[in-house]
Amino acid sequence: MATEDTPLLVADSWLVLDGSVLALDRHVSRFTRSCLETGLAAPEELDRFWREAISALPRTGAWFPRAELAGDPPSLRLRIRPAPPRGEHVRVWVPDAPDPRRSPARKGPDLEALGRLRAEAELHGAQEALLRTADGIVVEAASSSVLWWEDGVLCSPPSEIPALPGTTAALVRDLATAQGIRTARRRRRVEELTGREVWLLNALHGIRLVTGWAGCDATPGSDGHFARWRERVERLRLPLNPPSATRPRQFEVVCG
């Protein structure tokens, strides 16, 4: 039986609300790509895993499942977990230390360290911790991507800085481009975000508006775009395909 302290090599989580999901194809692609990069899972094994995992997902209720490549020897498994409460607003703590991750572009190996950062953020009255480079450039948050607005331009951190390719942030940037809204990659320190509309984005919460900062002198900006964009993204949820016929699964399902 798998346990929480089993070595976690790759992970990916997404929200299921009464059988509907947002951008599941992006999660499948990110997890599959990361697994293939490790050389520890074959393409046909991953294809079968995803077909069977999607079939195993509950079609009623709120769930936050996680696909994992974990263990020694490594194996694929699906962890079916109740969804935590969702939020629309977030207060962000800015640690003094730079981004502590060893594998910033792959979700999984650093989840424990990022969990400790979020726990420390709570001691500062915040729900998230900002990650920065050694010279103070904004990268992302412990469990969220960061986007912000500058004079009608939707901005994100520079692509050359190693970071997790966030599925929700990528979806929002693609939507903006499709609607003729300019997007840009910009190097910004947290003090340069003061007075600006800043969002944190992830699969659980969708878009959250930053309404406060801790550990720095930045002040939150207005919410001129937030409500419209949050609703727009939530409308993109799609129903899962009906479950396929029951058959023996080739991977472990962990509930809870």
Coordinates of C-alpha atoms in Angstrom, one line a residue:
M1 CA 0.0 0.0 0.0
A2 CA 1.3 3.4 -0.9
T3 CA 1.9 6.0 1.8
E4 CA 2.3 9.7 2.0
D5 CA 6.0 9.5 2.5
T6 CA 6.6 7.3 -0.6
P7 CA 9.1 9.1 -2.9
L8 CA 7.0 11.3 -5.2
L9 CA 8.7 11.8 -8.6
V10 CA 5.8 13.4 -10.6
A11 CA 2.3 14.6 -9.5
D12 CA -0.6 16.5 -11.1
S13 CA -3.9 17.5 -9.5
W14 CA -7.1 18.9 -10.9
L15 CA -10.6 19.7 -9.7
V16 CA -13.6 17.6 -10.5
L17 CA -17.0 19.2 -9.7
D18 CA -20.0 16.9 -10.3
G19 CA -18.1 15.2 -13.1
S20 CA -16.9 18.4 -14.8
V21 CA -13.3 19.5 -15.2
L22 CA -11.3 22.4 -16.5
A23 CA -8.4 21.9 -19.0
L24 CA -7.9 18.2 -18.2
D25 CA -6.0 17.8 -21.4
R26 CA -3.4 20.3 -20.1
H27 CA -3.0 18.2 -16.9
V28 CA -2.7 15.0 -18.9
S29 CA 0.0 16.5 -21.2
R30 CA 2.0 18.0 -18.3
F31 CA 2.0 14.8 -16.2
T32 CA 2.8 12.6 -19.2
R33 CA 5.6 14.8 -20.4
S34 CA 7.2 14.9 -16.9
C35 CA 6.9 11.1 -16.5
L36 CA 8.5 10.6 -19.9
E37 CA 11.3 12.9 -19.0
T38 CA 12.2 10.7 -16.0
G39 CA 12.5 7.7 -18.2
L40 CA 10.5 5.7 -15.7
A41 CA 7.2 5.2 -17.5
A42 CA 6.5 4.2 -21.1
P43 CA 4.1 6.1 -23.5
E44 CA 1.7 3.1 -23.8
E45 CA 1.7 2.7 -20.0
L46 CA 0.8 6.3 -19.5
D47 CA -1.9 6.2 -22.2
R48 CA -3.6 3.2 -20.5
F49 CA -3.2 4.9 -17.1
W50 CA -5.1 8.0 -18.2
R51 CA -7.9 6.1 -19.8
E52 CA -8.5 4.0 -16.7
A53 CA -7.9 6.9 -14.3
I54 CA -10.4 9.2 -16.0
S55 CA -12.9 6.3 -15.9
A56 CA -12.3 5.8 -12.2
L57 CA -13.1 9.5 -11.2
P58 CA -16.3 10.1 -9.3
R59 CA -19.1 11.8 -11.3
T60 CA -20.8 13.5 -8.3
G61 CA -19.4 15.7 -5.6
A62 CA -16.3 17.9 -5.3
W63 CA -13.0 16.0 -5.7
F64 CA -9.3 16.9 -6.1
P65 CA -7.6 13.8 -7.5
R66 CA -3.9 13.5 -8.0
A67 CA -2.0 11.4 -10.5
E68 CA 1.3 10.2 -9.3
L69 CA 4.5 8.5 -10.4
A70 CA 5.9 7.4 -7.0
G71 CA 7.5 4.7 -5.0
D72 CA 10.6 2.5 -5.2
P73 CA 10.4 1.0 -7.7
P74 CA 8.3 3.8 -9.3
S75 CA 4.7 3.1 -10.4
L76 CA 1.7 5.0 -11.5
R77 CA -1.2 5.6 -9.1
L78 CA -4.3 7.7 -8.7
R79 CA -5.1 9.3 -5.4
I80 CA -8.8 10.3 -5.1
R81 CA -9.2 13.0 -2.5
P82 CA -12.1 15.2 -1.4
A83 CA -11.6 18.8 -2.7
P84 CA -10.5 21.4 -0.1
P85 CA -12.6 24.6 0.2
R86 CA -12.1 27.0 -2.6
G87 CA -11.4 30.7 -2.4
E88 CA -11.6 33.8 -4.5
H89 CA -9.2 36.1 -2.6
V90 CA -5.7 35.4 -1.2
R91 CA -3.2 37.1 1.0
V92 CA 0.4 36.4 0.0
W93 CA 3.5 36.2 2.2
V94 CA 6.9 37.1 0.7
P95 CA 9.7 35.1 2.4
D96 CA 13.2 36.5 2.6
A97 CA 14.8 33.3 1.1
P98 CA 14.7 32.6 -2.6
D99 CA 12.8 29.8 -4.3
P100 CA 13.9 26.6 -2.5
R101 CA 12.9 24.0 -5.2
R102 CA 15.2 21.5 -6.6
S103 CA 13.0 20.7 -9.6
P104 CA 10.9 23.8 -10.3
A105 CA 9.7 22.7 -13.7
R106 CA 8.3 19.4 -12.5
K107 CA 5.5 19.0 -10.0
G108 CA 6.1 16.4 -7.4
P109 CA 9.6 16.3 -5.9
D110 CA 9.3 19.6 -4.1
L111 CA 5.7 19.4 -2.8
E112 CA 6.8 18.7 0.7
A113 CA 9.0 21.8 0.9
L114 CA 6.3 23.9 -0.7
G115 CA 3.8 22.6 1.9
R116 CA 6.1 23.8 4.6
L117 CA 6.3 27.2 3.0
R118 CA 2.5 27.5 2.9
A119 CA 2.3 26.5 6.6
E120 CA 4.8 29.2 7.4
A121 CA 2.7 31.7 5.3
E122 CA -0.2 30.9 7.6
L123 CA 1.9 32.1 10.6
H124 CA 2.0 35.5 8.8
G125 CA -1.7 35.6 8.2
A126 CA -1.4 34.6 4.6
Q127 CA -2.6 31.6 2.5
E128 CA 0.2 31.5 -0.1
A129 CA 4.0 32.1 -0.2
L130 CA 5.7 33.9 -3.1
L131 CA 8.7 32.3 -4.8
R132 CA 11.4 34.6 -6.1
T133 CA 14.9 34.3 -7.7
A134 CA 18.0 35.0 -5.7
D135 CA 17.9 38.6 -7.1
G136 CA 14.2 39.1 -6.1
I137 CA 12.4 38.5 -9.4
V138 CA 8.9 37.1 -9.0
V139 CA 8.6 33.5 -10.2
E140 CA 5.3 32.1 -8.9
A141 CA 3.7 31.1 -5.6
A142 CA 4.1 27.8 -3.7
S143 CA 1.0 26.3 -5.3
S144 CA 0.0 28.9 -7.8
S145 CA 1.1 30.7 -10.9
V146 CA 1.2 34.5 -10.9
L147 CA -0.3 36.9 -13.4
W148 CA -0.8 40.7 -13.1
W149 CA -2.1 43.6 -15.2
E150 CA 0.0 46.6 -16.3
D151 CA -1.9 49.2 -18.3
G152 CA -4.2 46.7 -20.0
V153 CA -1.4 44.2 -20.6
L154 CA -1.7 40.7 -18.9
C155 CA 1.8 40.0 -17.6
S156 CA 3.6 36.9 -16.3
P157 CA 7.2 36.2 -15.2
P158 CA 9.9 35.6 -17.8
S159 CA 9.9 32.3 -19.5
E160 CA 13.6 31.8 -19.0
I161 CA 13.2 31.5 -15.2
P162 CA 12.6 27.8 -14.3
A163 CA 9.0 27.4 -13.1
L164 CA 6.1 25.0 -13.2
P165 CA 4.1 25.4 -16.4
G166 CA 0.8 26.2 -14.8
T167 CA -2.2 24.9 -16.6
T168 CA -4.7 27.5 -15.5
A169 CA -2.3 30.4 -16.2
A170 CA -1.6 29.0 -19.7
L171 CA -5.3 28.7 -20.4
V172 CA -5.9 32.3 -19.3
R173 CA -3.0 33.6 -21.4
D174 CA -4.4 31.7 -24.5
L175 CA -7.8 33.2 -23.9
A176 CA -6.4 36.7 -23.7
T177 CA -4.5 36.2 -26.9
A178 CA -7.6 34.9 -28.7
Q179 CA -9.5 38.0 -27.6
G180 CA -6.9 40.4 -28.8
I181 CA -5.6 41.3 -25.3
R182 CA -1.8 41.8 -25.3
T183 CA 0.2 39.5 -23.0
A184 CA 3.9 40.0 -22.0
R185 CA 6.6 38.3 -20.0
R186 CA 8.2 40.8 -17.6
R187 CA 10.9 40.8 -14.9
R188 CA 9.3 42.3 -11.8
R189 CA 10.2 42.5 -8.2
V190 CA 7.3 42.4 -5.7
E191 CA 7.6 46.1 -4.9
E192 CA 6.9 46.8 -8.6
L193 CA 3.6 45.0 -8.3
T194 CA 2.3 47.5 -5.7
G195 CA -1.0 49.0 -6.7
R196 CA -1.5 46.5 -9.5
E197 CA -4.2 43.9 -10.0
V198 CA -2.4 40.6 -9.2
W199 CA -3.8 37.1 -9.6
L200 CA -2.8 33.7 -8.3
L201 CA -4.0 30.8 -10.4
N202 CA -4.2 27.1 -9.9
A203 CA -6.4 24.1 -10.7
L204 CA -8.2 24.1 -7.3
H205 CA -9.2 27.8 -7.0
G206 CA -9.1 28.9 -10.6
I207 CA -8.3 32.7 -10.5
R208 CA -7.8 34.3 -7.1
L209 CA -7.3 38.0 -6.5
V210 CA -4.4 39.1 -4.3
T211 CA -6.0 41.3 -1.6
G212 CA -3.0 41.6 0.7
W213 CA 0.7 41.2 1.0
A214 CA 2.8 40.1 4.1
G215 CA 6.5 40.4 4.5
C216 CA 6.9 43.4 2.1
D217 CA 5.6 46.9 1.6
A218 CA 3.5 46.1 -1.5
T219 CA -0.1 47.1 -1.5
P220 CA -2.9 45.4 -3.5
G221 CA -4.4 47.1 -6.6
S222 CA -8.0 47.3 -7.9
D223 CA -10.0 44.3 -9.1
G224 CA -11.1 45.7 -12.5
H225 CA -10.6 42.5 -14.4
F226 CA -11.0 39.8 -11.8
A227 CA -14.8 39.0 -11.6
R228 CA -15.2 38.9 -15.3
W229 CA -12.2 36.6 -15.9
R230 CA -13.0 34.3 -13.1
E231 CA -16.5 33.7 -14.4
R232 CA -15.2 33.3 -17.9
V233 CA -12.7 30.5 -16.9
E234 CA -15.3 28.7 -14.7
R235 CA -17.6 28.5 -17.7
L236 CA -15.0 26.4 -19.6
R237 CA -15.5 23.3 -17.4
L238 CA -16.4 20.2 -19.5
P239 CA -18.1 17.0 -18.5
L240 CA -16.0 13.9 -18.2
N241 CA -16.8 11.1 -20.6
P242 CA -19.0 8.3 -19.1
P243 CA -17.1 5.6 -17.2
S244 CA -16.0 2.7 -19.4
A245 CA -16.9 -0.9 -18.5
T246 CA -15.4 -2.1 -15.2
R247 CA -12.2 -4.1 -15.7
P248 CA -9.1 -4.8 -13.6
R249 CA -6.9 -1.7 -13.3
Q250 CA -3.2 -1.7 -14.0
F251 CA -2.4 0.9 -11.3
E252 CA -3.2 1.6 -7.6
V253 CA -6.1 3.8 -6.6
V254 CA -5.7 5.4 -3.2
C255 CA -8.8 7.0 -1.6
G256 CA -8.6 9.9 0.9

